[in-house]
Coordinates of C-alpha atoms in Angstrom, one line a residue:
X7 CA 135.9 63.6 123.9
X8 CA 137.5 65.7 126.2
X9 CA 138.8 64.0 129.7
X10 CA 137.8 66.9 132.4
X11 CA 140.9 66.3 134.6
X12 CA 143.2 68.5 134.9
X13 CA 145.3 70.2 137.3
X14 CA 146.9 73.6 137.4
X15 CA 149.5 74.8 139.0
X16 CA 148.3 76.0 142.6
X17 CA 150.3 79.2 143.8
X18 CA 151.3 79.4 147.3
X19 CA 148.7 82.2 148.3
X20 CA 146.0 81.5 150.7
X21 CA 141.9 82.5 150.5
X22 CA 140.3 83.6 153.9
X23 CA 137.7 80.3 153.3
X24 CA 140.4 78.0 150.7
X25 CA 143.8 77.3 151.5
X26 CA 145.2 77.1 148.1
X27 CA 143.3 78.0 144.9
X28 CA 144.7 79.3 141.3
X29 CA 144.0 82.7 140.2
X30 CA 141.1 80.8 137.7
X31 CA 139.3 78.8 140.6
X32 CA 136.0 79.9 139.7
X33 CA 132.9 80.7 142.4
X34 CA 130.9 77.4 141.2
X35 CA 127.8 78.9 143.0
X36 CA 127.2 81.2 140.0
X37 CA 124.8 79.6 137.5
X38 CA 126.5 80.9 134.0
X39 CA 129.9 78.9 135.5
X40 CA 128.3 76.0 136.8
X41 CA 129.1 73.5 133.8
X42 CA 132.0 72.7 132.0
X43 CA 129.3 72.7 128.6
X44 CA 128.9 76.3 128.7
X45 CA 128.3 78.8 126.7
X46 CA 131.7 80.8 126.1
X47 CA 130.5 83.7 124.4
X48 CA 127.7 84.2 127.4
X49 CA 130.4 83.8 130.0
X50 CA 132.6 85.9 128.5
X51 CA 130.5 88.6 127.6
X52 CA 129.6 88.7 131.3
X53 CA 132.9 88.2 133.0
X54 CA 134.1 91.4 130.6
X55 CA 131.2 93.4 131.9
X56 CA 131.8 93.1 135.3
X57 CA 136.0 94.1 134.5
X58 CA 135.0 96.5 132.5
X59 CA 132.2 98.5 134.6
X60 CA 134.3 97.9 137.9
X61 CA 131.7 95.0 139.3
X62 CA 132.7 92.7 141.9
X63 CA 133.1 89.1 140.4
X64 CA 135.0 86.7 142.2
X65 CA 137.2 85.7 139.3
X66 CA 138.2 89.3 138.8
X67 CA 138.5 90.2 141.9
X68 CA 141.2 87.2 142.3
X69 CA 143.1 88.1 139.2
X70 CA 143.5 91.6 140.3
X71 CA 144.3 91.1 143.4
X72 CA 147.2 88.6 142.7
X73 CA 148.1 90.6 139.7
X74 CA 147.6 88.3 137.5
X75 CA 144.9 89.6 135.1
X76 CA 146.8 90.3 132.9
X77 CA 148.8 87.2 131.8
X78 CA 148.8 83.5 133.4
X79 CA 151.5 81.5 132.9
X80 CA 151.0 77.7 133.1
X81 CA 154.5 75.4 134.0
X82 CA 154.0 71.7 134.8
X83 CA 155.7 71.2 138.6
X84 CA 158.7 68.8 136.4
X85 CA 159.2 72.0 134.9
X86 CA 163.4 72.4 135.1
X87 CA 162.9 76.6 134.7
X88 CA 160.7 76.7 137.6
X89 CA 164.2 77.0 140.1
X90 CA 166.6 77.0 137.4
X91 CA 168.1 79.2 134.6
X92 CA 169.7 78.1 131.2
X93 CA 173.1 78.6 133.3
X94 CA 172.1 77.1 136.5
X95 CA 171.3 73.7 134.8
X96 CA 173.3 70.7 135.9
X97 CA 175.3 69.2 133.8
X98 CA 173.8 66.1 133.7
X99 CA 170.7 67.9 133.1
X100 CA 172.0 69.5 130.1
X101 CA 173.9 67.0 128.4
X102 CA 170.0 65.0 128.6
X103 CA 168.5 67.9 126.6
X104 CA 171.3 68.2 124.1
X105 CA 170.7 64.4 123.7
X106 CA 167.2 65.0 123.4
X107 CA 167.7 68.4 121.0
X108 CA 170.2 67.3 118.4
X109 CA 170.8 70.6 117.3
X110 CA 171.4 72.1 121.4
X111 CA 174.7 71.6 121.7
X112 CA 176.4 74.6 123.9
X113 CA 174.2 76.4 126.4
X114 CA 174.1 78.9 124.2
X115 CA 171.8 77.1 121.9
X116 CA 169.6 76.0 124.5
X117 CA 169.0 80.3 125.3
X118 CA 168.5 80.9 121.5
X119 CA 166.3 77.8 121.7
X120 CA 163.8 79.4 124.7
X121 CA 163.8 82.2 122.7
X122 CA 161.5 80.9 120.1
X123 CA 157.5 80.8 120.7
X124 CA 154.7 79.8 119.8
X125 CA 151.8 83.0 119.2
X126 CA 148.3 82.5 118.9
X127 CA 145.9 85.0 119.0
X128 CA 142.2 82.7 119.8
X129 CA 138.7 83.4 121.0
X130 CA 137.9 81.1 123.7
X131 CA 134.8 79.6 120.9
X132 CA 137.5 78.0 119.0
X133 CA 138.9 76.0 121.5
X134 CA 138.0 72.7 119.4
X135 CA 140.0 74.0 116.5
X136 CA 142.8 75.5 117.7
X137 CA 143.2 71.9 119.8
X138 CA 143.8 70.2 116.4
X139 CA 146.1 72.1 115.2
X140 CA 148.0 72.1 117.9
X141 CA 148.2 68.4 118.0
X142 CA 148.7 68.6 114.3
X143 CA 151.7 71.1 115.2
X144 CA 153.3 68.7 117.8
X145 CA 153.3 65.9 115.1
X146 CA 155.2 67.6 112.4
X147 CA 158.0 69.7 114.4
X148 CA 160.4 67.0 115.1
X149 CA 161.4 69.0 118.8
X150 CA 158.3 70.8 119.8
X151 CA 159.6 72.0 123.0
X152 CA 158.6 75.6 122.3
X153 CA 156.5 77.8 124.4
X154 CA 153.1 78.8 123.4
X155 CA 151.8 82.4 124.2
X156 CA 148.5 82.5 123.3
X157 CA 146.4 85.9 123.9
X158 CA 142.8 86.7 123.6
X159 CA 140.9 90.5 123.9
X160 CA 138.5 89.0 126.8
X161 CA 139.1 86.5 129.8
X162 CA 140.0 82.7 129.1
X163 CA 137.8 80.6 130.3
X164 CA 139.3 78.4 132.3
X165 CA 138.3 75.2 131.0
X166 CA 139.7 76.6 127.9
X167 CA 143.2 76.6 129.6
X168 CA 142.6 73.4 131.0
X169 CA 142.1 72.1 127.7
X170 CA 144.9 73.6 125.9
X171 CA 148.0 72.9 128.5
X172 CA 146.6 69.4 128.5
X173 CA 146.6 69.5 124.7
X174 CA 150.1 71.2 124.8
X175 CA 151.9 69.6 127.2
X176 CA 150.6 66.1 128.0
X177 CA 151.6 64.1 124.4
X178 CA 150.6 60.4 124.3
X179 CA 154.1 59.3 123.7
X180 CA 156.2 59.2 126.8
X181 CA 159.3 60.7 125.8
X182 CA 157.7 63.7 124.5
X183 CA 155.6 64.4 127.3
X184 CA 158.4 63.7 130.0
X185 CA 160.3 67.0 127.6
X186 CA 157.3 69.4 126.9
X187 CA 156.7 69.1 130.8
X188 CA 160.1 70.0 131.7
X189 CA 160.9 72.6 128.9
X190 CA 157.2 74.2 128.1
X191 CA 155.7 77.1 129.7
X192 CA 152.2 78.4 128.1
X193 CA 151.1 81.6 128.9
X194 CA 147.7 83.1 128.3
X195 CA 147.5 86.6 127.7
X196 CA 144.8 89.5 128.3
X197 CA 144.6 92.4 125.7
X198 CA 144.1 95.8 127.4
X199 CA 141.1 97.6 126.5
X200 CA 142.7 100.4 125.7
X201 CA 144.7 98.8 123.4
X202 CA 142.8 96.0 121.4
X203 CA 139.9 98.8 120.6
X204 CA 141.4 102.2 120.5
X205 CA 138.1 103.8 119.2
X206 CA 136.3 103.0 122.2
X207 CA 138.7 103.6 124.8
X208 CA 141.5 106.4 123.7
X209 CA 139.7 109.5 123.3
X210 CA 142.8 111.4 121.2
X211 CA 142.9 108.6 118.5
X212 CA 140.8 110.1 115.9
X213 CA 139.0 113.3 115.2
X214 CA 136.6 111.5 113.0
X215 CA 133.3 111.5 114.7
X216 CA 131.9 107.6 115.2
X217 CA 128.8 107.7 113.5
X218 CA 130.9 108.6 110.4
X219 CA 132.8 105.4 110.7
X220 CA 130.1 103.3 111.5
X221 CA 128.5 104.5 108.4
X222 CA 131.4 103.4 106.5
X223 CA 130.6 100.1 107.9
X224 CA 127.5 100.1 107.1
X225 CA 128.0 101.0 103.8
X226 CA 131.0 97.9 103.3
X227 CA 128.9 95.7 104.7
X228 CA 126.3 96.5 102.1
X229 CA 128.8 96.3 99.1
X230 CA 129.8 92.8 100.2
X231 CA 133.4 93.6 101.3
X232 CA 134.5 90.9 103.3
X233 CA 134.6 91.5 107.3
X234 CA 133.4 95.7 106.1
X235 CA 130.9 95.7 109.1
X236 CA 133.1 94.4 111.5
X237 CA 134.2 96.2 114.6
X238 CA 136.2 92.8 116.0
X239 CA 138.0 91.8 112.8
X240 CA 139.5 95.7 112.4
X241 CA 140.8 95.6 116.2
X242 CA 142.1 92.3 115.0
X243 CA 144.2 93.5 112.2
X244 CA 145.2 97.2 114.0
X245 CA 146.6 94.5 117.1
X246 CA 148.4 92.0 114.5
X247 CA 149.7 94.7 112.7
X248 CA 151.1 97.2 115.5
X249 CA 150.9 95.5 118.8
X250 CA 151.0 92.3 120.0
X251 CA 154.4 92.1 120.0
X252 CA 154.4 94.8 123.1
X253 CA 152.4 92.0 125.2
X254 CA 154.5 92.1 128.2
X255 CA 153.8 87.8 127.9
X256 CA 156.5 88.2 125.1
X257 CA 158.6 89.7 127.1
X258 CA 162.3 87.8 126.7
X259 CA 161.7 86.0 123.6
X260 CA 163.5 87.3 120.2
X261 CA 161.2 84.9 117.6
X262 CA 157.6 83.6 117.2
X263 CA 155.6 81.8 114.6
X264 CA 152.3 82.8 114.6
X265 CA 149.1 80.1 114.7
X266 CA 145.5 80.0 113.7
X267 CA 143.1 77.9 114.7
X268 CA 141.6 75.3 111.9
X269 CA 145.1 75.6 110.3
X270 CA 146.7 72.2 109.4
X271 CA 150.8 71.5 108.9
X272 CA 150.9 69.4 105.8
X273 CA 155.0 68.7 106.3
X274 CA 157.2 68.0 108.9
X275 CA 159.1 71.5 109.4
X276 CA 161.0 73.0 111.8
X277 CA 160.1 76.4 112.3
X278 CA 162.8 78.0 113.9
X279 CA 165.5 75.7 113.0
X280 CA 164.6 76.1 109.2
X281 CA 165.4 79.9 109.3
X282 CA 168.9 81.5 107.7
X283 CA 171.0 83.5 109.9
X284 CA 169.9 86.9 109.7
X285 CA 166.4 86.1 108.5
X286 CA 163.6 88.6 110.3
X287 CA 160.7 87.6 108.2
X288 CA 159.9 84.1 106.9
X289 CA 156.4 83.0 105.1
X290 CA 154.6 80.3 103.2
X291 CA 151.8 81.9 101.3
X292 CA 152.0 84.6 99.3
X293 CA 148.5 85.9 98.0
X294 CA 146.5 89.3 96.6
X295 CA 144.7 91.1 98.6
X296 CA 141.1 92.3 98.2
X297 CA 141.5 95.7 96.6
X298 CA 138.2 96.9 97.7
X299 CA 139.8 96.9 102.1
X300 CA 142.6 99.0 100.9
X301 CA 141.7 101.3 98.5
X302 CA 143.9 104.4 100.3
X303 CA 146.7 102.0 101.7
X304 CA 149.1 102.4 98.8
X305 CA 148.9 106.0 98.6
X306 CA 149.2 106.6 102.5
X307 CA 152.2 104.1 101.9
X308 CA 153.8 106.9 98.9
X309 CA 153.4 109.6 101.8
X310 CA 155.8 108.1 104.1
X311 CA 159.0 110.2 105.0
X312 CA 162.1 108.3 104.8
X313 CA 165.0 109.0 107.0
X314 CA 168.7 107.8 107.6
X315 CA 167.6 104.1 108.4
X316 CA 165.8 104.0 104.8
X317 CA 166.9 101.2 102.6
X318 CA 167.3 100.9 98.8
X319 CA 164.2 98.9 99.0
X320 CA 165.6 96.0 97.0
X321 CA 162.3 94.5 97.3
X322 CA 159.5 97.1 96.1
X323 CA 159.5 95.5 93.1
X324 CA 157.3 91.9 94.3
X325 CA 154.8 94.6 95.1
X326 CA 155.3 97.3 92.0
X327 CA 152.5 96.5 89.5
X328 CA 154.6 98.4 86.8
X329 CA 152.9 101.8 86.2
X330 CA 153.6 103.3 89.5
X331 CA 150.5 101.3 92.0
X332 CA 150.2 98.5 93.8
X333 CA 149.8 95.3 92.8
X334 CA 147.9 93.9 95.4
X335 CA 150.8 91.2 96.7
X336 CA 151.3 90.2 100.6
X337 CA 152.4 87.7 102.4
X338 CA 149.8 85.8 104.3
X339 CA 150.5 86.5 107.5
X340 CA 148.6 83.7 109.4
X341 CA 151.7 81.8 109.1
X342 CA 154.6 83.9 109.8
X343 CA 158.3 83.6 111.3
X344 CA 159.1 87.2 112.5
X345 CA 161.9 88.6 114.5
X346 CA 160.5 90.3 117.6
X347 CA 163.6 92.7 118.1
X348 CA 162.7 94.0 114.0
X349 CA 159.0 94.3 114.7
X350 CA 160.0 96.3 118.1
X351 CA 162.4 98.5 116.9
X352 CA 162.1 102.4 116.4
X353 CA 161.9 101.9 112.4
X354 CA 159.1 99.6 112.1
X355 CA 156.6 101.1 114.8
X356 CA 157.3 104.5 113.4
X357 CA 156.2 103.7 110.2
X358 CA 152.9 101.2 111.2
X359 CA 152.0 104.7 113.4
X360 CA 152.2 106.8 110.0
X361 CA 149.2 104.6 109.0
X362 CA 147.6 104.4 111.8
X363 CA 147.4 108.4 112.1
X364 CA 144.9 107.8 109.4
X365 CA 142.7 105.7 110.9
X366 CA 142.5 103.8 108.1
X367 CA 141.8 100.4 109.5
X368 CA 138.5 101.4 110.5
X369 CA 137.6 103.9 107.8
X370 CA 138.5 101.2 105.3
X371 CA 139.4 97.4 106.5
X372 CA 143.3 97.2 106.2
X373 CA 144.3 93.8 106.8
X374 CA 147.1 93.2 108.9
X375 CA 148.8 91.0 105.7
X376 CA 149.5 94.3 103.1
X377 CA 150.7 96.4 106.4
X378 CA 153.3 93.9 106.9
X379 CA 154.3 93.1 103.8
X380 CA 155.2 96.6 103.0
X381 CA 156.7 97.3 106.3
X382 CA 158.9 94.0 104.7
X383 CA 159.5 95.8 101.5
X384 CA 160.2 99.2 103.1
X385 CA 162.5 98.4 106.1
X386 CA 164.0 95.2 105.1
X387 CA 166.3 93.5 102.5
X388 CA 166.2 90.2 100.0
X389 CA 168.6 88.1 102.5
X390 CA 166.6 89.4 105.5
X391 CA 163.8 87.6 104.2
X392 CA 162.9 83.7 103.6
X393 CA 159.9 81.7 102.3
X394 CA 159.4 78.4 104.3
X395 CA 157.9 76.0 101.7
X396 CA 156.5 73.6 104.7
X397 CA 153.2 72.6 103.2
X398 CA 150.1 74.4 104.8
X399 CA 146.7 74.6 105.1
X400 CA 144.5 77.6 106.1
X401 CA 141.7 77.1 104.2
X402 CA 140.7 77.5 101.4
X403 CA 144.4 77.6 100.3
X404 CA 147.2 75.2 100.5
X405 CA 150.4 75.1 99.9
X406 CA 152.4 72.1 99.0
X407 CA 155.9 71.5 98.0
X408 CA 156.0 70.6 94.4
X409 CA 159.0 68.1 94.6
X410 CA 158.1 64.8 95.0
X411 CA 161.5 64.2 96.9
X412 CA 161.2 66.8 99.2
X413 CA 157.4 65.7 99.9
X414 CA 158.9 62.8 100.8
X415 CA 162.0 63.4 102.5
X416 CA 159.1 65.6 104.8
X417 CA 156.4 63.0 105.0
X418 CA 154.0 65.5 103.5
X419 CA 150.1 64.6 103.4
X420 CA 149.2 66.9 100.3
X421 CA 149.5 66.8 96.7
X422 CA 150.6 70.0 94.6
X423 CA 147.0 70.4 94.0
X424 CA 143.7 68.9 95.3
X425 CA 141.8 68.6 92.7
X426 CA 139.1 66.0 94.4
X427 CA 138.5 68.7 96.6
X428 CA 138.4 71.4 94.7
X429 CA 140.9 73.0 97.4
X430 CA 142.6 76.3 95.9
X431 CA 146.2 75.1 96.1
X432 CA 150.1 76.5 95.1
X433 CA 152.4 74.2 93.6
X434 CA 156.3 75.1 94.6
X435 CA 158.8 73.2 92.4
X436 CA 161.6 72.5 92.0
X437 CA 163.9 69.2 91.2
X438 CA 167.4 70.2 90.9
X439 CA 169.9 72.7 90.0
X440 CA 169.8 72.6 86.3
X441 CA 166.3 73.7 85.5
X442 CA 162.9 73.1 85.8
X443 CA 159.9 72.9 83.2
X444 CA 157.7 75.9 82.4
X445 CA 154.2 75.3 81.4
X446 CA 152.6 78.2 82.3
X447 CA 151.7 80.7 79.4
X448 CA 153.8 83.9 80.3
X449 CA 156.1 85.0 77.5
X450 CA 157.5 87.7 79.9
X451 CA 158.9 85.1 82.0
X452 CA 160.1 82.8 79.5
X453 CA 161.6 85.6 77.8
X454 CA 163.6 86.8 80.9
X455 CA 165.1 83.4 81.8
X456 CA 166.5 82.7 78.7
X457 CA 169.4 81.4 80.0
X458 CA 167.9 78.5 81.7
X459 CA 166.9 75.0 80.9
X460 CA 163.8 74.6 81.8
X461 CA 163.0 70.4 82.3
X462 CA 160.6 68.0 83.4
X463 CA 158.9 70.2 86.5
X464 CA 155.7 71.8 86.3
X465 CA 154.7 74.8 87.5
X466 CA 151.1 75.6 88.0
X467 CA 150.3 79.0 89.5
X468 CA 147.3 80.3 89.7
X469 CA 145.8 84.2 89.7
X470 CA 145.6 84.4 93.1
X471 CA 149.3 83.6 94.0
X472 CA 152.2 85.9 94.4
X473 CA 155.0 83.3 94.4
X474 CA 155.8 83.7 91.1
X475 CA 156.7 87.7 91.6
X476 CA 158.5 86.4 95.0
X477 CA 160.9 83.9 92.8
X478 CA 161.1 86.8 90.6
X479 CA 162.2 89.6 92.4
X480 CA 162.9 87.8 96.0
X481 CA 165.4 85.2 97.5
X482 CA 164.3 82.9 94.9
X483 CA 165.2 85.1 91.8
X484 CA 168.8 83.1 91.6
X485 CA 167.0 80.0 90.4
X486 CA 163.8 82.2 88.1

């Protein structure tokens, strides 16, 4: 049950008929805005008309008129960054957060440390899940303190913000709350137009004429390929792909993990703290993708030019299916460590624009997941790159480490696999330096690690996974 008081924090601007009001004080006399049970999709579908066709709502007209339409950024008044900076902070002040945040201990740290954030990209219907795990997210980082930027292609609602700040900020023990309000800012993002769907509002972005790609979607739809009729899920995967990291709500920070809703954190983890110096991409799934979304993505990939920044792509062969294609591997990208400066730099948009040239996310359905997986593989090296093995849920896959000591040393909630649940799972193990048991029928691999001893672990991979080729040919080829 949610508890329907909450306050935000009032700017200092004042309304010819209200002295104070937020920039999401909504005109209560409206009908669609009257209860806090409302429909989302029926209030955002007509708050985005009105923005859209230039009407006059009262919401807009306040968020446009105080500039901010276009992000809102939520701090709690104890906030200490509201009239301070990392070097302005008292020392007294400081030496209470590194006591508080082990691993702060210059004020360097602490700038690295606001660096970090939390990305969600969330529809305002999936408020209920993306609470959970959210509160399943604050229970398993041991120093939470990270800000959330959460973005959506239409208006919040403001209830929704209510609820999430609440959720965010206001933990039920004492100590945490006291820190999240001082060190937490969340900011809710709005998605241009013009950038979330390019096919409706940039005129030069294709030649091919819409009812061709529409019958393409027609015609997925009707072969069963997963999202293929879907306008919404394409935008989706264009934006994750080659975008959201341009948000000017990002604007200052260096790393983000990314969030779903309905996701669940199986281990305690630090997501930040976890990564190796030098590390611009870190995941914790690695899967195949549906062949059928991507049937030209490979060969637009063979097309690419290479110039002086090109690598010898030391990783080309996790995704090298051995007679020249693809074979289908990405990292799942709905959990994702990523360094903001790598996805912003020259190199990386460069090459995400030679595929978007082709329009290929809407004449097929690219995913977002193979895009950045070979943009990994193209642009960046083995020791550039790091799999988390935190124990994760997105289902129908899971991830679990495979270790018993390490599920314990990280109070994990899983086994290697649920079978009672029938739950496709991924069982990582390891147990110590000198080897690990091999019970999976792959002569190949067995004939390739000769040299080692393999005892007492099991590993039990399934089709689906990619880990395997990762261990192989990845960081973790050392111990394969």
């Amino acid at each position: 049950m949610f508890c329907l008081t909450f306050v935000l924090f009032v700017f200092s601007f004042a309304l010819a008929t209200v002295s104070k009001q937020t920039p999401f004080d909504l005109d209560t006399s409206l009908p669609y805005f009257t209860s806090l049970n409302t429909n989302y999709e029926q209030n955002l579908f007509e708050l985005w008309e009105s923005y859209v066709n230039g009407y006059d709502h009262p919401l807009v007209l306040q968020l446009k008129k105080h500039d901010k339409f276009y992000h809102f950024d939520y701090m709690s008044e104890e906030n200490i960054f509201i009239n301070n900076t990392v070097e302005t902070l008292s020392d007294d002040l400081f030496d209470e957060i590194r006591h508080e945040i082990p691993s702060i201990k210059t004020r360097a740290d602490l700038i690295k440390f606001k660096q970090n954030a939390i990305y969600i990209l969330v529809r305002n219907y999936e408020l209920d899940s993306l609470c959970k795990s959210i509160l399943n997210f604050l229970s398993r980082v041991p120093h939470p303190y990270f800000d959330f930027i959460i973005m959506n292609d239409k208006p919040f609602d403001p209830f929704f913000i209510n609820q999430i700040t609440k959720f965010i900020i206001n933990s039920n023990n004492p100590t945490t709350k006291k820190w999240a309000e001082r060190l937490i800012t969340v900011k809710f993002g709005l998605i241009k137009a013009e950038i979330w769907d390019p096919l409706e509002y940039k005129e030069d972005y294709t030649t091919i004429p819409m009812s061709v790609i529409e019958s393409r979607w027609e015609q997925q739809e009707e072969q069963g390929i997963l999202y293929g009729g879907s306008r919404s899920y394409r935008n989706m995967c264009r934006f994750q792909s080659m975008n959201f990291y341009n948000h000017p709500s990002l604007d200052g920070y260096k790393y983000t993990m990314r969030m779903e809703p309905g996701v669940e954190y199986l281990c305690n983890f630090d997501p930040f703290g976890e990564l190796r110096d030098g590390v611009k991409y870190a995941f914790t799934l690695s899967l195949v993708e549906y062949p059928e979304t991507i049937p030209s993505l490979f060969t637009t990939y063979l097309t690419y030019k290479r110039d002086e920044y090109y690598r010898n792509r030391e990783l080309f062969e996790f995704i090298n299916d051995g007679i020249g294609g693809y074979n289908l591997c990405h990292f799942w990208t709905n959990f994702e460590v990523i360094s903001l400066d790598w996805v912003r730099s020259e190199q990386y948009n460069r090459f995400m624009e030679h595929f978007d040239k082709t329009a290929g996310f809407y004449m097929e359905r690219w995913g977002d997941a193979p895009l950045r997986t070979l943009a990994v593989v193209e642009l960046l090296s083995i020791d550039e790159v790091q799999w988390l093995d935190i124990g994760y849920l997105h289902p129908p896959f899971v991830s679990c480490p495979g270790d018993l000591k390490t599920r314990t040393e990280r109070q994990c909630t899983c086994e290697s696999y649920d079978f009672e649940n029938d739950i496709l799972g991924i069982s990582l193990v390891y147990m110590n330096e000198e080897g690990f048991e091999n019970d999976y029928d792959d002569e190949e691999e067995e004939e390739n690690n000769d040299n080692f001893d393999f005892d007492r672990i099991t590993i039990n991979m399934h089709d689906y996974s990619c880990l395997k080729k990762w261990w192989r040919y990845g960081e973790g080829k050392s111990f394969l």
